[in-house]
XYZ file of C-alpha atoms in Angstrom:
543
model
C -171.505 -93.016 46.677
C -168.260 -92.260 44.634
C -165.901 -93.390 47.487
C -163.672 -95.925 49.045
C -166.162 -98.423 50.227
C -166.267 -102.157 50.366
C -169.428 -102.545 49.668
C -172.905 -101.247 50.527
C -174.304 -104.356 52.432
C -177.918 -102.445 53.565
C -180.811 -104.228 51.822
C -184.664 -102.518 53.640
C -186.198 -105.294 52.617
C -184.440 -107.154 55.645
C -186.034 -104.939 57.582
C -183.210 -104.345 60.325
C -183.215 -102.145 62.992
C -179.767 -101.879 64.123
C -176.268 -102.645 63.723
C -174.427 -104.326 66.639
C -170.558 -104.715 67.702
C -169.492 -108.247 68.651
C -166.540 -108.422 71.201
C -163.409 -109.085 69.752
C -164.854 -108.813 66.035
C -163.930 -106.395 63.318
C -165.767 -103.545 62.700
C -165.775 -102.635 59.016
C -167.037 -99.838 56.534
C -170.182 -101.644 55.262
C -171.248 -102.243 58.811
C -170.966 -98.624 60.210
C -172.348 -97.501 56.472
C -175.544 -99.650 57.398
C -176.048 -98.166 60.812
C -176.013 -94.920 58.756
C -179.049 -95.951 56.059
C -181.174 -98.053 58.457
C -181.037 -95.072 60.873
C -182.128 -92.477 57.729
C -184.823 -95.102 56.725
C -186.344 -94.597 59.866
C -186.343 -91.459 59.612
C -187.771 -90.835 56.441
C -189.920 -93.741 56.890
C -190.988 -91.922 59.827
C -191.302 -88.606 58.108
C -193.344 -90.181 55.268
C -195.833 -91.856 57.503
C -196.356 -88.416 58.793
C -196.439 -85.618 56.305
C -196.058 -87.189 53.039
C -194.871 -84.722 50.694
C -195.369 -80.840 51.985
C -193.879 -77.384 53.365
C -194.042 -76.384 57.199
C -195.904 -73.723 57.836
C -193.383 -71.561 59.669
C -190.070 -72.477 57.755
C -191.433 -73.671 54.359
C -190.505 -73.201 50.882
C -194.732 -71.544 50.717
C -195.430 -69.326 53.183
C -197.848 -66.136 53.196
C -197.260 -62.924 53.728
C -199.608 -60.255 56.257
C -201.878 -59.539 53.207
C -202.359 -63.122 52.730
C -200.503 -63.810 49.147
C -197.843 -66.553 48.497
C -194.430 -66.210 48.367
C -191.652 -68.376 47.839
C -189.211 -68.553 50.384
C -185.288 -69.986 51.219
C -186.889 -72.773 53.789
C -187.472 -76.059 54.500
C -189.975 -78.925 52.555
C -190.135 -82.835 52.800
C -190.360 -84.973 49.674
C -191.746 -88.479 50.316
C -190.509 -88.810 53.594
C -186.860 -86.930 52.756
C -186.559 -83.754 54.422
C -184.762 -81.466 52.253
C -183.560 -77.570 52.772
C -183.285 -74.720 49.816
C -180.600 -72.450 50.774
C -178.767 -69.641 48.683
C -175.723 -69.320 47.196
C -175.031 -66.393 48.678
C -177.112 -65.444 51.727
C -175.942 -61.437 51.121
C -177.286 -61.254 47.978
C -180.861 -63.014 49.536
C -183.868 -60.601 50.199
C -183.638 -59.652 53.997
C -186.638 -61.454 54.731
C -185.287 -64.844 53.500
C -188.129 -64.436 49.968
C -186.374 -65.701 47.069
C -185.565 -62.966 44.956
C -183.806 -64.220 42.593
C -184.381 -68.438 41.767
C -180.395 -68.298 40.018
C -179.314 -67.738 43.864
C -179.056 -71.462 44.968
C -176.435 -73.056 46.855
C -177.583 -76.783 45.069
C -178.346 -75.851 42.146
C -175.335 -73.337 40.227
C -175.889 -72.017 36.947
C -179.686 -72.094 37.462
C -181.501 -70.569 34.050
C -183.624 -68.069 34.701
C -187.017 -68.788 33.290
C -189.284 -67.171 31.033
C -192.988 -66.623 29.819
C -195.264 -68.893 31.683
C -193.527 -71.433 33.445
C -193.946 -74.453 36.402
C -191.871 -74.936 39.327
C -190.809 -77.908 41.071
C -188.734 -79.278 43.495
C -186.047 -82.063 42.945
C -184.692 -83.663 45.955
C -181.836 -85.988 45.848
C -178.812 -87.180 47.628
C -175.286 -87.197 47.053
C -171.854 -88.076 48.186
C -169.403 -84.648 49.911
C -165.515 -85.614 50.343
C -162.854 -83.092 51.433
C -162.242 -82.277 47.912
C -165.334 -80.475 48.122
C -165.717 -79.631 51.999
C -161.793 -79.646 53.990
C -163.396 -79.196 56.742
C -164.353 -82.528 57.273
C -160.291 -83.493 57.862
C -159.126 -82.469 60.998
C -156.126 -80.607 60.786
C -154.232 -82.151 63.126
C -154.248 -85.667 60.750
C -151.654 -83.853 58.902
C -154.287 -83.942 55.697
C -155.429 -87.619 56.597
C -158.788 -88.331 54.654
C -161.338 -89.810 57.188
C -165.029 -90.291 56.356
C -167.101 -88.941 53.509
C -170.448 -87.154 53.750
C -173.818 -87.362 52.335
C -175.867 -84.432 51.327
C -179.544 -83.876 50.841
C -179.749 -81.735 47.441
C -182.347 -79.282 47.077
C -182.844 -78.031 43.621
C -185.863 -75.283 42.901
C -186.651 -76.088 38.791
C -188.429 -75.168 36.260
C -190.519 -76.695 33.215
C -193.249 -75.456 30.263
C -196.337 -75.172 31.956
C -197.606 -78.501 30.084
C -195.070 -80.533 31.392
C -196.373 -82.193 34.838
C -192.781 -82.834 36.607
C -194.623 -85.715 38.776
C -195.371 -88.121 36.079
C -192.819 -90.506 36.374
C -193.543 -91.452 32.347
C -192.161 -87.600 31.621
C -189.720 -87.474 34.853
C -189.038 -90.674 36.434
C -187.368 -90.465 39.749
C -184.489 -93.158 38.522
C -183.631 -94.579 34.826
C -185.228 -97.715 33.992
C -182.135 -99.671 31.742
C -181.324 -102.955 33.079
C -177.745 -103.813 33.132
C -176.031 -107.730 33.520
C -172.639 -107.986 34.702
C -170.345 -111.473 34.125
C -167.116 -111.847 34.928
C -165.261 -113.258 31.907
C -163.438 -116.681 31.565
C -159.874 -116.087 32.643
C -157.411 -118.050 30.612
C -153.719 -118.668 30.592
C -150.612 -120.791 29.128
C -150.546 -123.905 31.808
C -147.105 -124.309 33.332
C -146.220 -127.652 33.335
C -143.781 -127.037 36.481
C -146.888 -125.528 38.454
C -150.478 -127.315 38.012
C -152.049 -124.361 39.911
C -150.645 -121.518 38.288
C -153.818 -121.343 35.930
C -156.421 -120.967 38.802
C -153.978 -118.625 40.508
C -153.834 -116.248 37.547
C -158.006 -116.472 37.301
C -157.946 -115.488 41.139
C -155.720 -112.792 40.851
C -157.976 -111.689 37.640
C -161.237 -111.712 39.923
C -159.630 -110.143 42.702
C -162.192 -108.337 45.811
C -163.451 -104.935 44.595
C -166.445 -103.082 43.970
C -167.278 -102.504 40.677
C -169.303 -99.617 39.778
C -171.404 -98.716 36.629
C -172.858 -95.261 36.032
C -174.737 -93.274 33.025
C -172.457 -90.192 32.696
C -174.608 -88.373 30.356
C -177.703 -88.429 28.306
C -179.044 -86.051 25.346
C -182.398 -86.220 24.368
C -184.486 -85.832 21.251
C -187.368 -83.043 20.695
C -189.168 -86.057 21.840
C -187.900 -86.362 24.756
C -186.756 -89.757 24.480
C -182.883 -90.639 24.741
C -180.877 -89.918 21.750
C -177.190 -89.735 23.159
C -175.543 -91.821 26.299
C -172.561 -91.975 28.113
C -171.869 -94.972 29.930
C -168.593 -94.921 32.942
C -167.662 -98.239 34.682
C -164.438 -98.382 37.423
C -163.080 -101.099 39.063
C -162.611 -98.250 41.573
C -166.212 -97.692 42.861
C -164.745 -94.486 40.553
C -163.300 -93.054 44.170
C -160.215 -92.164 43.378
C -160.385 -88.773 42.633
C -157.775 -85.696 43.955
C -157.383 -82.202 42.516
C -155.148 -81.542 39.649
C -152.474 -79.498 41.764
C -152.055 -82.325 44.436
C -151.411 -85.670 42.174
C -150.331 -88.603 44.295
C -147.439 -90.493 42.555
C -149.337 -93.219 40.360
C -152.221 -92.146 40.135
C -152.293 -89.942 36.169
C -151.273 -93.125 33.614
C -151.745 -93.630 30.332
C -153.622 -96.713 30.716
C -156.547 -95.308 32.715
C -159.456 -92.925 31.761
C -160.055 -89.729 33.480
C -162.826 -87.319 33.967
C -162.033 -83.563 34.747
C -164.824 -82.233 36.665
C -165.878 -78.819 38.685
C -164.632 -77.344 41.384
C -165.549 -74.916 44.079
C -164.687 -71.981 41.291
C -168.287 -72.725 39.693
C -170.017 -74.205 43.129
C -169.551 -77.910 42.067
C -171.844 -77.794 38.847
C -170.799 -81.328 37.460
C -171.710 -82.785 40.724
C -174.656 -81.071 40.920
C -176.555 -81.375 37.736
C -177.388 -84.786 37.816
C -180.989 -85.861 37.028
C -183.342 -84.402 34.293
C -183.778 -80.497 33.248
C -186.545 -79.422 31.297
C -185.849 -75.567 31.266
C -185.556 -74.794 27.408
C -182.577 -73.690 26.935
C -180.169 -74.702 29.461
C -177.176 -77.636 28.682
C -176.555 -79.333 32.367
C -172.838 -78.888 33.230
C -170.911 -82.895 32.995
C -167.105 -83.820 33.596
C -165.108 -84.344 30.493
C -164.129 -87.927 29.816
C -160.257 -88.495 27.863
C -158.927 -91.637 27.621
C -155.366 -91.534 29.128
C -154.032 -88.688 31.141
C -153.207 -85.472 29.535
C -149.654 -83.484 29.777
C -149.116 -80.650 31.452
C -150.929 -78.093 30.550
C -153.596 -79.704 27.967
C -156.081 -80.243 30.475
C -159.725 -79.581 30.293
C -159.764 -75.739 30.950
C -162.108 -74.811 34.099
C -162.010 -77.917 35.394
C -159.656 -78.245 38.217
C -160.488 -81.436 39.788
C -159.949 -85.368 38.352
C -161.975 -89.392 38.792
C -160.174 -92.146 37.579
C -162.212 -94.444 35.578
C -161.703 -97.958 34.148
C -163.324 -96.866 30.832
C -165.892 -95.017 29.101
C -168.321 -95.415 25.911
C -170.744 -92.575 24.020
C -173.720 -94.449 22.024
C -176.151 -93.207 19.667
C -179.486 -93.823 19.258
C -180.195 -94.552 15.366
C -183.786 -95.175 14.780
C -184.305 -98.498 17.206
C -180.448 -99.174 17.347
C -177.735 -98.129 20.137
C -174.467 -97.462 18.303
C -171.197 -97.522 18.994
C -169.523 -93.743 18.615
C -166.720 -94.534 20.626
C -164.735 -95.275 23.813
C -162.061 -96.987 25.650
C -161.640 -99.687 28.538
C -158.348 -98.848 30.114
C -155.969 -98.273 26.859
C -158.271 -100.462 24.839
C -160.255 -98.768 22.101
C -163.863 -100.132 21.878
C -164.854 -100.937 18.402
C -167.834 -103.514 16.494
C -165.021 -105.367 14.264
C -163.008 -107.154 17.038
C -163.602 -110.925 17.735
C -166.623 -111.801 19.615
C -164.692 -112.504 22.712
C -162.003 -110.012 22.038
C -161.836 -107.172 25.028
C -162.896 -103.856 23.697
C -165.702 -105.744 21.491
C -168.586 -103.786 21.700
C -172.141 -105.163 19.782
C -174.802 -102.920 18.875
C -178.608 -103.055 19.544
C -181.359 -102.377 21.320
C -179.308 -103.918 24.427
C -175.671 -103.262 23.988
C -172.953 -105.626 25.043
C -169.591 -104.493 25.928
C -166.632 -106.838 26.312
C -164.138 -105.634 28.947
C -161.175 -106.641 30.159
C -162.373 -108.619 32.791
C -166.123 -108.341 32.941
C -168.915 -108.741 29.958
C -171.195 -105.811 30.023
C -174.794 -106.298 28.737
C -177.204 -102.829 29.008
C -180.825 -103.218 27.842
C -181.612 -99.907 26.645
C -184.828 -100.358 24.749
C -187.110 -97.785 25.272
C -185.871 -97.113 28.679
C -185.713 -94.604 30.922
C -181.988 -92.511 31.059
C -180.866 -89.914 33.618
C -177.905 -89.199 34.126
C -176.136 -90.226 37.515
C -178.385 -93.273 37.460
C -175.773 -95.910 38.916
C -175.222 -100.014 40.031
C -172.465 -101.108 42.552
C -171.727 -105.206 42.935
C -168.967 -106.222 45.040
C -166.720 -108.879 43.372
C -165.715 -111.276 45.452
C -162.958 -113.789 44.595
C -164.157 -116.458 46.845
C -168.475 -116.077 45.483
C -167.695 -115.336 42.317
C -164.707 -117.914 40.799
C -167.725 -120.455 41.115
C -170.440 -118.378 39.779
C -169.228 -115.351 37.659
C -172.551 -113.975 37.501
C -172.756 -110.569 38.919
C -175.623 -108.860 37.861
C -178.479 -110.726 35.724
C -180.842 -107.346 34.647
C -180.895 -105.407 37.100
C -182.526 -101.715 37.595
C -179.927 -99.120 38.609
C -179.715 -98.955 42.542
C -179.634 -94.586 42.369
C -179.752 -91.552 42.160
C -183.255 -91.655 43.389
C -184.822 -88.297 42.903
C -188.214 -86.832 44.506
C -190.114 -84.196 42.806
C -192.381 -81.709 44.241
C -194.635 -79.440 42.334
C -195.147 -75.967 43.569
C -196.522 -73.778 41.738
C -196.897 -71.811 37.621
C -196.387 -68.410 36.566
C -198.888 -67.802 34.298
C -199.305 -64.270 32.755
C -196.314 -62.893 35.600
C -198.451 -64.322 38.233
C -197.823 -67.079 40.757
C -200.689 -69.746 40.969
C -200.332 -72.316 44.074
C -200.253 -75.934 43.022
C -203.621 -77.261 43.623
C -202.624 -80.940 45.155
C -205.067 -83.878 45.994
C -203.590 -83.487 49.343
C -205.224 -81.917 51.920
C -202.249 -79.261 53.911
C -199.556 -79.728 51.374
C -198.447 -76.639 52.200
C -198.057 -74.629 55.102
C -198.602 -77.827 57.121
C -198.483 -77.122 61.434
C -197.001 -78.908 63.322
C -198.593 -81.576 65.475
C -199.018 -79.374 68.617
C -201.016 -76.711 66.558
C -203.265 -78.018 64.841
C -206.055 -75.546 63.928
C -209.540 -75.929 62.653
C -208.564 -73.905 59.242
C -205.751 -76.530 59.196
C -208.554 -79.937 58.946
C -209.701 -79.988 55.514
C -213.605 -80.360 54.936
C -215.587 -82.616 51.968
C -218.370 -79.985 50.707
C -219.674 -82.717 48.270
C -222.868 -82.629 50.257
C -223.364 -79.092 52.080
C -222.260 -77.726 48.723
C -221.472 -74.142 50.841
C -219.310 -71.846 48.973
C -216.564 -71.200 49.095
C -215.976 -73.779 51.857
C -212.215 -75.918 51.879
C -211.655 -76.409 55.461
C -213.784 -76.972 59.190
C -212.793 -73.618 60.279
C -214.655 -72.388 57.097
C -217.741 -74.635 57.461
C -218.392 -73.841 60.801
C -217.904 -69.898 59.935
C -220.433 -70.155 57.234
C -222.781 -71.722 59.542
C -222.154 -69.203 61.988
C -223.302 -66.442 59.399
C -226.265 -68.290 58.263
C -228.094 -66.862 61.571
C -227.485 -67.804 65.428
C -229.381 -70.995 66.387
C -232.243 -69.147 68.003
C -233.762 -68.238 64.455
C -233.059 -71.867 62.874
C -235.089 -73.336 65.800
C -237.996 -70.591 65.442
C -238.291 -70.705 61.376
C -237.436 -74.291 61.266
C -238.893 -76.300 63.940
C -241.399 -74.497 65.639
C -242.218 -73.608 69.088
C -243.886 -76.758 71.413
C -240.964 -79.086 70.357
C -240.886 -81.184 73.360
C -238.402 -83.910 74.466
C -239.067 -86.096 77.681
C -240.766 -83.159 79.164
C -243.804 -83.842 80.512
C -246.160 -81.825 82.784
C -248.883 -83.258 84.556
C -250.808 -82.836 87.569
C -249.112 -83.811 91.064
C -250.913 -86.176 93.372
C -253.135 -84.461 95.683
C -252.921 -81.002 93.795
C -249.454 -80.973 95.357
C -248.089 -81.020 99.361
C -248.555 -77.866 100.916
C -245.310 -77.831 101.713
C -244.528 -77.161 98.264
C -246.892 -75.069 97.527
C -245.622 -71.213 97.543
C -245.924 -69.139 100.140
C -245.540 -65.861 98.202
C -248.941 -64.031 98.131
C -248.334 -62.771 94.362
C -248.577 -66.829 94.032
C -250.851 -67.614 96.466
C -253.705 -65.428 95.215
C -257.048 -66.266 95.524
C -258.740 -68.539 92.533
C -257.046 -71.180 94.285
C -253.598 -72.864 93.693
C -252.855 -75.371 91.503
C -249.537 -76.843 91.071
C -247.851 -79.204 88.081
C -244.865 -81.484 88.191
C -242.268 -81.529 85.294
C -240.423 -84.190 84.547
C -236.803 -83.919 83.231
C -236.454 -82.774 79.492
C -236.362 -79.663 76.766
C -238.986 -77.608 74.866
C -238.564 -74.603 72.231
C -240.398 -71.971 73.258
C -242.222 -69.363 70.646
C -239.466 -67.376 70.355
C -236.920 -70.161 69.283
C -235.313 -70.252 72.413
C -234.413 -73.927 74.533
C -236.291 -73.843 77.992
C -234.678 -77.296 79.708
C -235.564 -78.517 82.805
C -233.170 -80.394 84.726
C -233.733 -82.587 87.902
C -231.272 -84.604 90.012
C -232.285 -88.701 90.896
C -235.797 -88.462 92.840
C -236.312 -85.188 91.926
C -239.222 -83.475 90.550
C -239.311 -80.006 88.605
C -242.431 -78.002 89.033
C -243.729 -74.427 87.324
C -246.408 -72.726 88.667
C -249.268 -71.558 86.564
């Protein structure tokens, strides 16, 4: 999150629950931020324990129409547990009936290419950080333009990839980079001053400082491999937060000795902000801020690009066979080069892990074969009192975000739409819990081997057609099945009270009476004849 925090203190591995005020204590950003993720975590843990990955069946992304094909729809579908929302751009220009008509048409995703020839679509689900540069309505006017809390926003992005490309496999599209980055604060040294023995740890203090520190891959270009070719590498001493629009400056805040990225605004829907991650359409260059060292004059700045992040510095590297190289970069007003002194800020060594020497920090990326997408980030709070004694900050560490979740939906193949056939069993059009149907329960026909068979409601209809039950007992079994029916003579030929009274019964040839004990037969015709009797009890037929 690209704003004024502290630090982000929530670690799931502690497994907490909640986030409790003390009397009389201070209440502070990291701790109400905290409350904020444990609470999501439940959620989605909640979420993912539940559905998994899928579309609802009333408001999803899939849904069928009355003649029973598929069509894509604005709705709603939950990624691993993150419940996630594709809405338009602009809901005039959407089909009445909320189909997408046209997949450009995306509030998350601007500048969408339109695809062509065969084709696979996915979903990418991922979350990012709103302020009021992007959203005023999340001041309240009556602050008199006071900036209060940011916002976090579940992005929704409908993409697409060559039909060989499977946008699951997390070797092809992993859902964060895989570079591990070090972080060490540098030795601080000054000219002692023989009228103050302190003044040397002072300075170092003062060096260290309390911030939070922030490291993020800005860009990345790829070969016809698909493997990294270009990067971009940001770091600010800012958590890269401070950020304002170009008409509305604050006094201080455009210097020569910063750098500055120029990024979108709401004239192109945010497209810097919201291209992050990996894009496979062929074609299509992912809209980045522009990175100068320094700020501009009036008038020279990066056309269509009306809002500006401070950063501490920047580098671009190339990939040259198994080498990262330097192309070039600044920290602050410090141009990076290979020829300075090994300790000499701005010294930058080239590799397969890079190591840049800043002004107060030693930066050490292990690129390797790794894993790059842009907006992959890592945050450490520095902390003056921790970290005079230990300078360490980071020792190889994965980035902590952007996480992204990918769903597959569906290909175009030949102009027509093919469903995703997933291992799971209602990945889409999933009911909800209090509507749960027979057609909804999916079947394994490994066995019954009945065509055409997915799901119980399916089974039992193919049963159902396979004759009624009368003409499986009769052609299977047999009539004279019995089962704990027995018939056998009463004691004493029977009471007379028992015996009928009826003369069609009572004819002469003289009577003669059985007893039936509780059970079934099948008679000739197929059909069950069961006899029934309550405790001491005794079921008789006449013959």
């Amino acid at each position: 999150m690209k704003t004024q925090l502290s630090r982000n203190s929530f670690d799931p591995g502690k497994r907490y629950n909640g986030v409790f005020q003390q009397m009389g204590r201070m209440l502070t950003d990291a701790d109400w931020n905290e409350l904020n993720f444990i609470d999501g975590e439940r959620v989605r843990q909640a979420l993912l324990q539940a559905v998994l990955t899928g579309t609802p069946r009333d408001s999803g992304i899939v849904r069928r129409d009355a003649a029973g094909a598929v069509v894509l729809h604005y709705g709603d579908a939950v990624i691993e547990g993150v419940a996630a929302r594709l809405v338009p751009a602009a809901a005039d220009e959407a089909p009445a009936d909320g189909s997408i008509g046209d997949i450009r048409n995306q509030a998350d995703f601007p500048g969408c290419p339109l695809p062509g020839g065969d084709h696979r679509l996915y979903l990418d689900v991922w979350e990012r950080t709103v302020t009021a540069l992007e959203d005023p309505d999340v001041i309240d006017p009556a602050l008199n333009g006071a900036d209060t809390c940011s916002r976090r926003q579940v992005m929704c992005q409908l993409k697409w990839c060559g039909p060989d490309i499977d946008p699951e496999d997390p070797q092809v599209n992993p859902k964060t980079g895989t570079a591990r980055l070090s972080l060490e604060l540098r030795e601080g040294s000054t000219e002692p001053d023989l009228c103050d023995p302190c003044a040397e740890e002072l300075a170092l203090q003062e060096k260290i400082g309390n911030y939070l520190f922030r490291v993020e891959v800005h860009r990345v270009e790829y070969d016809a491999g698909g493997q990294p070719s270009r990067l971009v590498l940001k770091w600010s001493s800012e958590n890269g937060a401070e950020q304002h629009a170009l008409d509305t400056l604050p006094p201080g805040f455009a210097k020569a000795s910063w750098c500055y990225e120029f990024f979108s605004g709401a004239d192109t829907g945010f497209a810097s902000e919201k291209h992050l991650g990996r894009h496979f359409a062929e074609g299509f260059s992912a809209t980045r801020g522009e990175l100068v060292q320094g700020f501009p004059s009036a008038g020279s700045e990066p056309a269509n690009l009306p809002l500006v992040r401070r950063w501490d510095g920047f580098a671009t590297l190339d990939r040259v066979a198994d080498e990262w190289q330097l192309d070039s970069g600044f920290d602050r007003n410090v141009e990076l080069s290979t020829g300075l002194g090994a300790n000499t800020p701005g010294r930058v060594s080239n590799g397969s892990t890079v190591i840049l020497v800043l002004d107060a920090i030693t930066l050490t990326l292990a690129l390797d074969d790794n894993a790059l997408l842009s907006g992959d980030y890592w945050q450490i709070a520095v902390r003056e009192a921790v970290h005079a004694l230990d300078p360490l900050l980071l020792d190889d560490a994965p980035p902590q975000g952007i996480e992204h979740r990918y769903m597959t939906i569906g290909s175009v193949v030949d102009g027509e739409f093919r469903l995703y056939d997933s291992d799971q069993c209602k990945r889409f059009e999933f009911p909800p819990l209090t509507d749960i149907r027979a057609e909804d329960v999916c079947y394994d026909n490994s066995v019954c081997d009945m065509p055409d068979v997915d799901n119980v409601q399916e089974a039992l209809d193919h049963l159902c057609r396979q004759r009624d039950l009368k003409w499986h007992n009769k052609h299977l079994h047999g009539w004279g099945i019995v089962c704990g029916l027995i018939a056998e003579c009463c004691a004493g030929h029977g009471d007379p009270a028992d015996e009928p009274t009826d003369e069609g019964t009572a004819s002469a040839g003289g009577r003669r009476s059985l007893c039936v004990t509780p059970g079934y037969a099948l008679t000739c015709q197929g059909r069950i004849w069961c006899c029934k009797a309550r405790s001491r009890q005794r079921c008789r037929f006449w013959i």
